[in-house]
mmJSON file of the N, C-alpha and C atoms, coordinates in Angstrom:
{"data_MODEL":{"atom_site":{
"group_PDB":["ATOM","ATOM","ATOM","ATOM","ATOM","ATOM","ATOM","ATOM","ATOM","ATOM","ATOM","ATOM","ATOM","ATOM","ATOM","ATOM","ATOM","ATOM","ATOM","ATOM","ATOM","ATOM","ATOM","ATOM","ATOM","ATOM","ATOM","ATOM","ATOM","ATOM","ATOM","ATOM","ATOM","ATOM","ATOM","ATOM","ATOM","ATOM","ATOM","ATOM","ATOM","ATOM","ATOM","ATOM","ATOM","ATOM","ATOM","ATOM","ATOM","ATOM","ATOM","ATOM","ATOM","ATOM","ATOM","ATOM","ATOM","ATOM","ATOM","ATOM","ATOM","ATOM","ATOM","ATOM","ATOM","ATOM","ATOM","ATOM","ATOM","ATOM","ATOM","ATOM","ATOM","ATOM","ATOM","ATOM","ATOM","ATOM","ATOM","ATOM","ATOM","ATOM","ATOM","ATOM","ATOM","ATOM","ATOM","ATOM","ATOM","ATOM","ATOM","ATOM","ATOM","ATOM","ATOM","ATOM","ATOM","ATOM","ATOM","ATOM","ATOM","ATOM","ATOM","ATOM","ATOM","ATOM","ATOM","ATOM","ATOM","ATOM","ATOM","ATOM","ATOM","ATOM","ATOM","ATOM","ATOM","ATOM","ATOM","ATOM","ATOM","ATOM","ATOM","ATOM","ATOM","ATOM","ATOM","ATOM","ATOM","ATOM","ATOM","ATOM","ATOM","ATOM","ATOM","ATOM","ATOM","ATOM","ATOM","ATOM","ATOM","ATOM","ATOM","ATOM","ATOM","ATOM","ATOM","ATOM","ATOM","ATOM","ATOM","ATOM","ATOM","ATOM","ATOM","ATOM","ATOM","ATOM","ATOM","ATOM","ATOM","ATOM","ATOM","ATOM","ATOM","ATOM","ATOM","ATOM","ATOM","ATOM","ATOM","ATOM","ATOM","ATOM","ATOM","ATOM","ATOM","ATOM","ATOM","ATOM","ATOM","ATOM","ATOM","ATOM","ATOM","ATOM","ATOM","ATOM","ATOM","ATOM","ATOM","ATOM","ATOM","ATOM","ATOM","ATOM","ATOM","ATOM","ATOM","ATOM","ATOM","ATOM","ATOM","ATOM","ATOM","ATOM","ATOM","ATOM","ATOM","ATOM"],
"id":[1,2,3,4,5,6,7,8,9,10,11,12,13,14,15,16,17,18,19,20,21,22,23,24,25,26,27,28,29,30,31,32,33,34,35,36,37,38,39,40,41,42,43,44,45,46,47,48,49,50,51,52,53,54,55,56,57,58,59,60,61,62,63,64,65,66,67,68,69,70,71,72,73,74,75,76,77,78,79,80,81,82,83,84,85,86,87,88,89,90,91,92,93,94,95,96,97,98,99,100,101,102,103,104,105,106,107,108,109,110,111,112,113,114,115,116,117,118,119,120,121,122,123,124,125,126,127,128,129,130,131,132,133,134,135,136,137,138,139,140,141,142,143,144,145,146,147,148,149,150,151,152,153,154,155,156,157,158,159,160,161,162,163,164,165,166,167,168,169,170,171,172,173,174,175,176,177,178,179,180,181,182,183,184,185,186,187,188,189,190,191,192,193,194,195,196,197,198,199,200,201,202,203,204,205,206,207,208,209,210],
"type_symbol":["N","C","C","N","C","C","N","C","C","N","C","C","N","C","C","N","C","C","N","C","C","N","C","C","N","C","C","N","C","C","N","C","C","N","C","C","N","C","C","N","C","C","N","C","C","N","C","C","N","C","C","N","C","C","N","C","C","N","C","C","N","C","C","N","C","C","N","C","C","N","C","C","N","C","C","N","C","C","N","C","C","N","C","C","N","C","C","N","C","C","N","C","C","N","C","C","N","C","C","N","C","C","N","C","C","N","C","C","N","C","C","N","C","C","N","C","C","N","C","C","N","C","C","N","C","C","N","C","C","N","C","C","N","C","C","N","C","C","N","C","C","N","C","C","N","C","C","N","C","C","N","C","C","N","C","C","N","C","C","N","C","C","N","C","C","N","C","C","N","C","C","N","C","C","N","C","C","N","C","C","N","C","C","N","C","C","N","C","C","N","C","C","N","C","C","N","C","C","N","C","C","N","C","C","N","C","C","N","C","C"],
"label_atom_id":["N","CA","C","N","CA","C","N","CA","C","N","CA","C","N","CA","C","N","CA","C","N","CA","C","N","CA","C","N","CA","C","N","CA","C","N","CA","C","N","CA","C","N","CA","C","N","CA","C","N","CA","C","N","CA","C","N","CA","C","N","CA","C","N","CA","C","N","CA","C","N","CA","C","N","CA","C","N","CA","C","N","CA","C","N","CA","C","N","CA","C","N","CA","C","N","CA","C","N","CA","C","N","CA","C","N","CA","C","N","CA","C","N","CA","C","N","CA","C","N","CA","C","N","CA","C","N","CA","C","N","CA","C","N","CA","C","N","CA","C","N","CA","C","N","CA","C","N","CA","C","N","CA","C","N","CA","C","N","CA","C","N","CA","C","N","CA","C","N","CA","C","N","CA","C","N","CA","C","N","CA","C","N","CA","C","N","CA","C","N","CA","C","N","CA","C","N","CA","C","N","CA","C","N","CA","C","N","CA","C","N","CA","C","N","CA","C","N","CA","C","N","CA","C","N","CA","C","N","CA","C","N","CA","C","N","CA","C","N","CA","C","N","CA","C"],
"label_alt_id":[null,null,null,null,null,null,null,null,null,null,null,null,null,null,null,null,null,null,null,null,null,null,null,null,null,null,null,null,null,null,null,null,null,null,null,null,null,null,null,null,null,null,null,null,null,null,null,null,null,null,null,null,null,null,null,null,null,null,null,null,null,null,null,null,null,null,null,null,null,null,null,null,null,null,null,null,null,null,null,null,null,null,null,null,null,null,null,null,null,null,null,null,null,null,null,null,null,null,null,null,null,null,null,null,null,null,null,null,null,null,null,null,null,null,null,null,null,null,null,null,null,null,null,null,null,null,null,null,null,null,null,null,null,null,null,null,null,null,null,null,null,null,null,null,null,null,null,null,null,null,null,null,null,null,null,null,null,null,null,null,null,null,null,null,null,null,null,null,null,null,null,null,null,null,null,null,null,null,null,null,null,null,null,null,null,null,null,null,null,null,null,null,null,null,null,null,null,null,null,null,null,null,null,null,null,null,null,null,null,null],
"label_comp_id":["MET","MET","MET","HIS","HIS","HIS","ILE","ILE","ILE","VAL","VAL","VAL","GLN","GLN","GLN","SER","SER","SER","PHE","PHE","PHE","LYS","LYS","LYS","ASN","ASN","ASN","LEU","LEU","LEU","HIS","HIS","HIS","ALA","ALA","ALA","ASN","ASN","ASN","LEU","LEU","LEU","ARG","ARG","ARG","HIS","HIS","HIS","LEU","LEU","LEU","THR","THR","THR","TRP","TRP","TRP","LYS","LYS","LYS","THR","THR","THR","GLN","GLN","GLN","GLN","GLN","GLN","ILE","ILE","ILE","ALA","ALA","ALA","GLY","GLY","GLY","GLY","GLY","GLY","ASP","ASP","ASP","LEU","LEU","LEU","THR","THR","THR","GLN","GLN","GLN","HIS","HIS","HIS","VAL","VAL","VAL","ASP","ASP","ASP","PHE","PHE","PHE","MET","MET","MET","GLY","GLY","GLY","GLY","GLY","GLY","PHE","PHE","PHE","SER","SER","SER","GLN","GLN","GLN","ALA","ALA","ALA","PHE","PHE","PHE","ASN","ASN","ASN","SER","SER","SER","MET","MET","MET","THR","THR","THR","LEU","LEU","LEU","GLN","GLN","GLN","LEU","LEU","LEU","GLN","GLN","GLN","GLU","GLU","GLU","ALA","ALA","ALA","PHE","PHE","PHE","ALA","ALA","ALA","LYS","LYS","LYS","ILE","ILE","ILE","ASP","ASP","ASP","ARG","ARG","ARG","GLN","GLN","GLN","ASN","ASN","ASN","GLN","GLN","GLN","ASP","ASP","ASP","LEU","LEU","LEU","SER","SER","SER","HIS","HIS","HIS","ALA","ALA","ALA","ASN","ASN","ASN","HIS","HIS","HIS","ALA","ALA","ALA"],
"label_asym_id":["A","A","A","A","A","A","A","A","A","A","A","A","A","A","A","A","A","A","A","A","A","A","A","A","A","A","A","A","A","A","A","A","A","A","A","A","A","A","A","A","A","A","A","A","A","A","A","A","A","A","A","A","A","A","A","A","A","A","A","A","A","A","A","A","A","A","A","A","A","A","A","A","A","A","A","A","A","A","A","A","A","A","A","A","A","A","A","A","A","A","A","A","A","A","A","A","A","A","A","A","A","A","A","A","A","A","A","A","A","A","A","A","A","A","A","A","A","A","A","A","A","A","A","A","A","A","A","A","A","A","A","A","A","A","A","A","A","A","A","A","A","A","A","A","A","A","A","A","A","A","A","A","A","A","A","A","A","A","A","A","A","A","A","A","A","A","A","A","A","A","A","A","A","A","A","A","A","A","A","A","A","A","A","A","A","A","A","A","A","A","A","A","A","A","A","A","A","A","A","A","A","A","A","A","A","A","A","A","A","A"],
"label_entity_id":["1","1","1","1","1","1","1","1","1","1","1","1","1","1","1","1","1","1","1","1","1","1","1","1","1","1","1","1","1","1","1","1","1","1","1","1","1","1","1","1","1","1","1","1","1","1","1","1","1","1","1","1","1","1","1","1","1","1","1","1","1","1","1","1","1","1","1","1","1","1","1","1","1","1","1","1","1","1","1","1","1","1","1","1","1","1","1","1","1","1","1","1","1","1","1","1","1","1","1","1","1","1","1","1","1","1","1","1","1","1","1","1","1","1","1","1","1","1","1","1","1","1","1","1","1","1","1","1","1","1","1","1","1","1","1","1","1","1","1","1","1","1","1","1","1","1","1","1","1","1","1","1","1","1","1","1","1","1","1","1","1","1","1","1","1","1","1","1","1","1","1","1","1","1","1","1","1","1","1","1","1","1","1","1","1","1","1","1","1","1","1","1","1","1","1","1","1","1","1","1","1","1","1","1","1","1","1","1","1","1"],
"label_seq_id":[1,1,1,2,2,2,3,3,3,4,4,4,5,5,5,6,6,6,7,7,7,8,8,8,9,9,9,10,10,10,11,11,11,12,12,12,13,13,13,14,14,14,15,15,15,16,16,16,17,17,17,18,18,18,19,19,19,20,20,20,21,21,21,22,22,22,23,23,23,24,24,24,25,25,25,26,26,26,27,27,27,28,28,28,29,29,29,30,30,30,31,31,31,32,32,32,33,33,33,34,34,34,35,35,35,36,36,36,37,37,37,38,38,38,39,39,39,40,40,40,41,41,41,42,42,42,43,43,43,44,44,44,45,45,45,46,46,46,47,47,47,48,48,48,49,49,49,50,50,50,51,51,51,52,52,52,53,53,53,54,54,54,55,55,55,56,56,56,57,57,57,58,58,58,59,59,59,60,60,60,61,61,61,62,62,62,63,63,63,64,64,64,65,65,65,66,66,66,67,67,67,68,68,68,69,69,69,70,70,70],
"pdbx_PDB_ins_code":[null,null,null,null,null,null,null,null,null,null,null,null,null,null,null,null,null,null,null,null,null,null,null,null,null,null,null,null,null,null,null,null,null,null,null,null,null,null,null,null,null,null,null,null,null,null,null,null,null,null,null,null,null,null,null,null,null,null,null,null,null,null,null,null,null,null,null,null,null,null,null,null,null,null,null,null,null,null,null,null,null,null,null,null,null,null,null,null,null,null,null,null,null,null,null,null,null,null,null,null,null,null,null,null,null,null,null,null,null,null,null,null,null,null,null,null,null,null,null,null,null,null,null,null,null,null,null,null,null,null,null,null,null,null,null,null,null,null,null,null,null,null,null,null,null,null,null,null,null,null,null,null,null,null,null,null,null,null,null,null,null,null,null,null,null,null,null,null,null,null,null,null,null,null,null,null,null,null,null,null,null,null,null,null,null,null,null,null,null,null,null,null,null,null,null,null,null,null,null,null,null,null,null,null,null,null,null,null,null,null],
"Cartn_x":[-24.555,-23.729,-23.232,-24.154,-23.803,-22.67,-22.673,-21.589,-20.248,-20.27,-19.001,-18.516,-19.352,-18.929,-18.45,-19.066,-18.659,-17.24,-17.022,-15.691,-14.655,-14.969,-14.028,-13.719,-14.753,-14.523,-13.595,-13.872,-13.015,-11.606,-11.417,-10.053,-9.317,-9.994,-9.421,-9.047,-9.877,-9.614,-8.387,-8.276,-7.15,-5.832,-5.925,-4.655,-4.286,-5.214,-4.923,-4.355,-4.935,-4.412,-3.016,-2.749,-1.383,-0.443,-0.814,0.051,0.381,-0.671,-0.519,0.389,0.209,1.062,2.497,2.72,4.099,4.727,3.865,4.321,4.772,3.924,4.276,5.583,5.69,6.962,8.176,7.952,9.056,9.364,8.555,8.803,7.823,6.816,5.814,4.681,4.786,3.785,2.636,2.534,1.473,0.232,0.399,-0.647,-1.823,-3.052,-4.255,-5.221,-6.159,-7.146,-8.534,-9.345,-10.594,-11.747,-11.506,-12.484,-12.344,-13.254,-13.355,-13.699,-14.501,-15.143,-14.255,-14.532,-13.713,-12.294,-12.041,-10.563,-9.762,-10.463,-9.746,-9.323,-10.141,-9.91,-8.673,-8.657,-7.552,-6.257,-6.329,-5.141,-4.628,-5.468,-5.048,-4.464,-4.991,-4.551,-3.084,-2.914,-1.583,-0.564,-0.945,0.061,0.291,-0.678,-0.48,0.425,0.231,1.096,2.544,2.766,4.022,4.658,3.873,4.491,4.962,4.104,4.448,5.651,5.758,6.89,8.175,8.167,9.351,9.736,8.738,9.037,9.653,9.191,9.744,11.233,11.478,12.839,13.711,13.253,13.988,14.363,13.372,13.635,14.699,14.53,15.546,16.939,17.011,18.333,18.859,18.044,18.606,19.013,18.288,18.693,20.022,20.173,21.46,22.616,22.36,23.387,23.795,22.846,23.164,23.906,23.551,24.198,25.596,25.861,27.199,28.117,27.586,28.362,28.533,27.875,27.922,29.153],
"Cartn_y":[-22.141,-21.525,-20.146,-19.458,-18.135,-18.173,-19.258,-19.375,-19.63,-20.386,-20.563,-19.312,-18.509,-17.222,-16.28,-16.262,-15.408,-15.81,-17.086,-17.599,-17.202,-17.369,-16.994,-15.505,-14.688,-13.232,-12.922,-13.544,-13.311,-13.789,-14.936,-15.401,-14.412,-13.956,-12.944,-11.744,-11.169,-9.995,-10.202,-11.352,-11.651,-11.711,-12.36,-12.422,-11.065,-10.171,-8.826,-8.045,-8.223,-7.615,-8.031,-9.286,-9.83,-9.161,-9.053,-8.382,-6.894,-6.173,-4.88,-4.804,-5.665,-5.596,-5.901,-6.815,-7.062,-5.783,-5.069,-3.823,-2.814,-2.654,-1.783,-2.255,-3.503,-4.041,-3.741,-3.649,-3.391,-1.902,-1.014,0.341,1.16,0.592,1.401,1.796,2.904,3.33,4.059,4.009,4.636,3.646,2.485,1.435,1.785,1.643,1.816,0.731,0.532,-0.524,0.101,-0.327,0.354,-0.715,-1.781,-2.85,-3.349,-4.137,-4.717,-3.784,-2.794,-1.869,-1.257,-1.295,-0.655,-1.039,-2.248,-2.656,-1.771,-1.335,-0.575,0.763,1.345,2.615,2.466,1.33,1.142,0.858,0.099,-0.209,1.115,1.907,3.193,4.103,4.094,4.999,4.552,3.262,2.705,3.159,3.069,3.457,4.963,5.735,7.176,7.534,6.8,6.965,6.643,5.548,5.125,6.23,6.677,7.708,8.936,9.374,10.56,10.278,9.114,8.73,8.722,8.137,8.15,9.51,10.339,11.742,12.528,12.299,12.959,12.541,11.267,10.673,11.262,11.331,11.912,13.38,14.112,15.542,15.65,14.819,14.724,14.447,13.52,13.127,14.26,14.973,16.106,17.197,17.416,18.442,18.127,16.794,16.434,16.501,16.17,16.266,17.769,18.651,20.098,20.589,20.083,20.54,20.038,18.891,18.281,18.985,19.519,20.135,21.639,22.141,23.573,23.892],
"Cartn_z":[-6.91,-7.939,-7.416,-6.671,-6.174,-5.187,-4.4,-3.386,-4.142,-5.186,-5.967,-6.53,-7.117,-7.753,-6.627,-5.44,-4.377,-3.879,-3.852,-3.45,-4.458,-5.767,-6.815,-6.762,-6.481,-6.357,-5.21,-4.117,-2.924,-3.141,-3.782,-4.092,-5.033,-6.02,-6.925,-6.204,-5.354,-4.583,-3.651,-3.015,-2.179,-2.963,-4.121,-4.94,-5.411,-5.786,-6.133,-4.968,-3.776,-2.612,-2.236,-2.397,-2.159,-3.157,-4.399,-5.396,-4.958,-4.57,-4.192,-2.967,-2.062,-0.839,-1.188,-2.122,-2.594,-3.262,-4.007,-4.633,-3.595,-2.571,-1.448,-0.737,-0.508,0.129,-0.713,-1.976,-2.93,-2.992,-2.349,-2.374,-3.146,-3.689,-4.521,-3.601,-2.985,-1.955,-2.654,-3.942,-4.645,-4.812,-4.406,-4.503,-3.61,-4.124,-3.398,-3.72,-2.78,-2.947,-3.0,-3.998,-4.099,-4.075,-3.326,-3.138,-1.764,-1.334,0.024,1.1,0.818,1.696,2.686,3.987,5.055,5.061,4.699,4.649,3.682,2.553,1.61,2.227,3.04,3.764,4.631,5.401,6.295,5.586,4.492,3.686,3.055,2.49,1.85,2.878,4.089,5.188,5.573,5.596,5.914,4.904,3.549,2.546,2.612,2.898,3.095,4.253,5.309,6.497,6.186,5.461,5.056,4.149,3.229,2.316,3.15,4.09,4.895,5.809,6.333,7.164,6.377,5.17,4.27,3.863,3.539,3.146,4.31,5.505,6.71,6.894,6.786,6.989,5.866,4.684,3.57,3.823,4.352,4.641,5.841,6.795,7.917,7.447,6.53,5.99,5.221,4.431,3.653,4.596,5.63,6.68,7.261,7.651,8.253,7.269,6.034,5.026,4.838,4.847,4.697,5.907,7.076,8.315,8.313,7.859,7.918,6.874,5.834,4.792,5.037,6.014,6.366,7.313],
"occupancy":[1.0,1.0,1.0,1.0,1.0,1.0,1.0,1.0,1.0,1.0,1.0,1.0,1.0,1.0,1.0,1.0,1.0,1.0,1.0,1.0,1.0,1.0,1.0,1.0,1.0,1.0,1.0,1.0,1.0,1.0,1.0,1.0,1.0,1.0,1.0,1.0,1.0,1.0,1.0,1.0,1.0,1.0,1.0,1.0,1.0,1.0,1.0,1.0,1.0,1.0,1.0,1.0,1.0,1.0,1.0,1.0,1.0,1.0,1.0,1.0,1.0,1.0,1.0,1.0,1.0,1.0,1.0,1.0,1.0,1.0,1.0,1.0,1.0,1.0,1.0,1.0,1.0,1.0,1.0,1.0,1.0,1.0,1.0,1.0,1.0,1.0,1.0,1.0,1.0,1.0,1.0,1.0,1.0,1.0,1.0,1.0,1.0,1.0,1.0,1.0,1.0,1.0,1.0,1.0,1.0,1.0,1.0,1.0,1.0,1.0,1.0,1.0,1.0,1.0,1.0,1.0,1.0,1.0,1.0,1.0,1.0,1.0,1.0,1.0,1.0,1.0,1.0,1.0,1.0,1.0,1.0,1.0,1.0,1.0,1.0,1.0,1.0,1.0,1.0,1.0,1.0,1.0,1.0,1.0,1.0,1.0,1.0,1.0,1.0,1.0,1.0,1.0,1.0,1.0,1.0,1.0,1.0,1.0,1.0,1.0,1.0,1.0,1.0,1.0,1.0,1.0,1.0,1.0,1.0,1.0,1.0,1.0,1.0,1.0,1.0,1.0,1.0,1.0,1.0,1.0,1.0,1.0,1.0,1.0,1.0,1.0,1.0,1.0,1.0,1.0,1.0,1.0,1.0,1.0,1.0,1.0,1.0,1.0,1.0,1.0,1.0,1.0,1.0,1.0,1.0,1.0,1.0,1.0,1.0,1.0],
"B_iso_or_equiv":[0.0,0.0,0.0,0.0,0.0,0.0,0.0,0.0,0.0,0.0,0.0,0.0,0.0,0.0,0.0,0.0,0.0,0.0,0.0,0.0,0.0,0.0,0.0,0.0,0.0,0.0,0.0,0.0,0.0,0.0,0.0,0.0,0.0,0.0,0.0,0.0,0.0,0.0,0.0,0.0,0.0,0.0,0.0,0.0,0.0,0.0,0.0,0.0,0.0,0.0,0.0,0.0,0.0,0.0,0.0,0.0,0.0,0.0,0.0,0.0,0.0,0.0,0.0,0.0,0.0,0.0,0.0,0.0,0.0,0.0,0.0,0.0,0.0,0.0,0.0,0.0,0.0,0.0,0.0,0.0,0.0,0.0,0.0,0.0,0.0,0.0,0.0,0.0,0.0,0.0,0.0,0.0,0.0,0.0,0.0,0.0,0.0,0.0,0.0,0.0,0.0,0.0,0.0,0.0,0.0,0.0,0.0,0.0,0.0,0.0,0.0,0.0,0.0,0.0,0.0,0.0,0.0,0.0,0.0,0.0,0.0,0.0,0.0,0.0,0.0,0.0,0.0,0.0,0.0,0.0,0.0,0.0,0.0,0.0,0.0,0.0,0.0,0.0,0.0,0.0,0.0,0.0,0.0,0.0,0.0,0.0,0.0,0.0,0.0,0.0,0.0,0.0,0.0,0.0,0.0,0.0,0.0,0.0,0.0,0.0,0.0,0.0,0.0,0.0,0.0,0.0,0.0,0.0,0.0,0.0,0.0,0.0,0.0,0.0,0.0,0.0,0.0,0.0,0.0,0.0,0.0,0.0,0.0,0.0,0.0,0.0,0.0,0.0,0.0,0.0,0.0,0.0,0.0,0.0,0.0,0.0,0.0,0.0,0.0,0.0,0.0,0.0,0.0,0.0,0.0,0.0,0.0,0.0,0.0,0.0],
"pdbx_formal_charge":[null,null,null,null,null,null,null,null,null,null,null,null,null,null,null,null,null,null,null,null,null,null,null,null,null,null,null,null,null,null,null,null,null,null,null,null,null,null,null,null,null,null,null,null,null,null,null,null,null,null,null,null,null,null,null,null,null,null,null,null,null,null,null,null,null,null,null,null,null,null,null,null,null,null,null,null,null,null,null,null,null,null,null,null,null,null,null,null,null,null,null,null,null,null,null,null,null,null,null,null,null,null,null,null,null,null,null,null,null,null,null,null,null,null,null,null,null,null,null,null,null,null,null,null,null,null,null,null,null,null,null,null,null,null,null,null,null,null,null,null,null,null,null,null,null,null,null,null,null,null,null,null,null,null,null,null,null,null,null,null,null,null,null,null,null,null,null,null,null,null,null,null,null,null,null,null,null,null,null,null,null,null,null,null,null,null,null,null,null,null,null,null,null,null,null,null,null,null,null,null,null,null,null,null,null,null,null,null,null,null],
"auth_seq_id":[1,1,1,2,2,2,3,3,3,4,4,4,5,5,5,6,6,6,7,7,7,8,8,8,9,9,9,10,10,10,11,11,11,12,12,12,13,13,13,14,14,14,15,15,15,16,16,16,17,17,17,18,18,18,19,19,19,20,20,20,21,21,21,22,22,22,23,23,23,24,24,24,25,25,25,26,26,26,27,27,27,28,28,28,29,29,29,30,30,30,31,31,31,32,32,32,33,33,33,34,34,34,35,35,35,36,36,36,37,37,37,38,38,38,39,39,39,40,40,40,41,41,41,42,42,42,43,43,43,44,44,44,45,45,45,46,46,46,47,47,47,48,48,48,49,49,49,50,50,50,51,51,51,52,52,52,53,53,53,54,54,54,55,55,55,56,56,56,57,57,57,58,58,58,59,59,59,60,60,60,61,61,61,62,62,62,63,63,63,64,64,64,65,65,65,66,66,66,67,67,67,68,68,68,69,69,69,70,70,70],
"auth_comp_id":["MET","MET","MET","HIS","HIS","HIS","ILE","ILE","ILE","VAL","VAL","VAL","GLN","GLN","GLN","SER","SER","SER","PHE","PHE","PHE","LYS","LYS","LYS","ASN","ASN","ASN","LEU","LEU","LEU","HIS","HIS","HIS","ALA","ALA","ALA","ASN","ASN","ASN","LEU","LEU","LEU","ARG","ARG","ARG","HIS","HIS","HIS","LEU","LEU","LEU","THR","THR","THR","TRP","TRP","TRP","LYS","LYS","LYS","THR","THR","THR","GLN","GLN","GLN","GLN","GLN","GLN","ILE","ILE","ILE","ALA","ALA","ALA","GLY","GLY","GLY","GLY","GLY","GLY","ASP","ASP","ASP","LEU","LEU","LEU","THR","THR","THR","GLN","GLN","GLN","HIS","HIS","HIS","VAL","VAL","VAL","ASP","ASP","ASP","PHE","PHE","PHE","MET","MET","MET","GLY","GLY","GLY","GLY","GLY","GLY","PHE","PHE","PHE","SER","SER","SER","GLN","GLN","GLN","ALA","ALA","ALA","PHE","PHE","PHE","ASN","ASN","ASN","SER","SER","SER","MET","MET","MET","THR","THR","THR","LEU","LEU","LEU","GLN","GLN","GLN","LEU","LEU","LEU","GLN","GLN","GLN","GLU","GLU","GLU","ALA","ALA","ALA","PHE","PHE","PHE","ALA","ALA","ALA","LYS","LYS","LYS","ILE","ILE","ILE","ASP","ASP","ASP","ARG","ARG","ARG","GLN","GLN","GLN","ASN","ASN","ASN","GLN","GLN","GLN","ASP","ASP","ASP","LEU","LEU","LEU","SER","SER","SER","HIS","HIS","HIS","ALA","ALA","ALA","ASN","ASN","ASN","HIS","HIS","HIS","ALA","ALA","ALA"],
"auth_asym_id":["A","A","A","A","A","A","A","A","A","A","A","A","A","A","A","A","A","A","A","A","A","A","A","A","A","A","A","A","A","A","A","A","A","A","A","A","A","A","A","A","A","A","A","A","A","A","A","A","A","A","A","A","A","A","A","A","A","A","A","A","A","A","A","A","A","A","A","A","A","A","A","A","A","A","A","A","A","A","A","A","A","A","A","A","A","A","A","A","A","A","A","A","A","A","A","A","A","A","A","A","A","A","A","A","A","A","A","A","A","A","A","A","A","A","A","A","A","A","A","A","A","A","A","A","A","A","A","A","A","A","A","A","A","A","A","A","A","A","A","A","A","A","A","A","A","A","A","A","A","A","A","A","A","A","A","A","A","A","A","A","A","A","A","A","A","A","A","A","A","A","A","A","A","A","A","A","A","A","A","A","A","A","A","A","A","A","A","A","A","A","A","A","A","A","A","A","A","A","A","A","A","A","A","A","A","A","A","A","A","A"],
"auth_atom_id":["N","CA","C","N","CA","C","N","CA","C","N","CA","C","N","CA","C","N","CA","C","N","CA","C","N","CA","C","N","CA","C","N","CA","C","N","CA","C","N","CA","C","N","CA","C","N","CA","C","N","CA","C","N","CA","C","N","CA","C","N","CA","C","N","CA","C","N","CA","C","N","CA","C","N","CA","C","N","CA","C","N","CA","C","N","CA","C","N","CA","C","N","CA","C","N","CA","C","N","CA","C","N","CA","C","N","CA","C","N","CA","C","N","CA","C","N","CA","C","N","CA","C","N","CA","C","N","CA","C","N","CA","C","N","CA","C","N","CA","C","N","CA","C","N","CA","C","N","CA","C","N","CA","C","N","CA","C","N","CA","C","N","CA","C","N","CA","C","N","CA","C","N","CA","C","N","CA","C","N","CA","C","N","CA","C","N","CA","C","N","CA","C","N","CA","C","N","CA","C","N","CA","C","N","CA","C","N","CA","C","N","CA","C","N","CA","C","N","CA","C","N","CA","C","N","CA","C","N","CA","C","N","CA","C","N","CA","C","N","CA","C","N","CA","C"],
"pdbx_PDB_model_num":[1,1,1,1,1,1,1,1,1,1,1,1,1,1,1,1,1,1,1,1,1,1,1,1,1,1,1,1,1,1,1,1,1,1,1,1,1,1,1,1,1,1,1,1,1,1,1,1,1,1,1,1,1,1,1,1,1,1,1,1,1,1,1,1,1,1,1,1,1,1,1,1,1,1,1,1,1,1,1,1,1,1,1,1,1,1,1,1,1,1,1,1,1,1,1,1,1,1,1,1,1,1,1,1,1,1,1,1,1,1,1,1,1,1,1,1,1,1,1,1,1,1,1,1,1,1,1,1,1,1,1,1,1,1,1,1,1,1,1,1,1,1,1,1,1,1,1,1,1,1,1,1,1,1,1,1,1,1,1,1,1,1,1,1,1,1,1,1,1,1,1,1,1,1,1,1,1,1,1,1,1,1,1,1,1,1,1,1,1,1,1,1,1,1,1,1,1,1,1,1,1,1,1,1,1,1,1,1,1,1]
}}}
């Protein structure tokens, strides 16, 4: 019975992770994972890096727009 419950928990976690990944793919970079141990840290690090990269691109676009209008 313990194996069945462990499998159900793993399946639920993977479905939740899939949903969070879909949210990120849709542009919601605020998603974080707080389960699955070390994987959570790597996942959250990835989303943070994506947020920083998009922020940098946005700043560069703003700088270019200001330079073009000057």
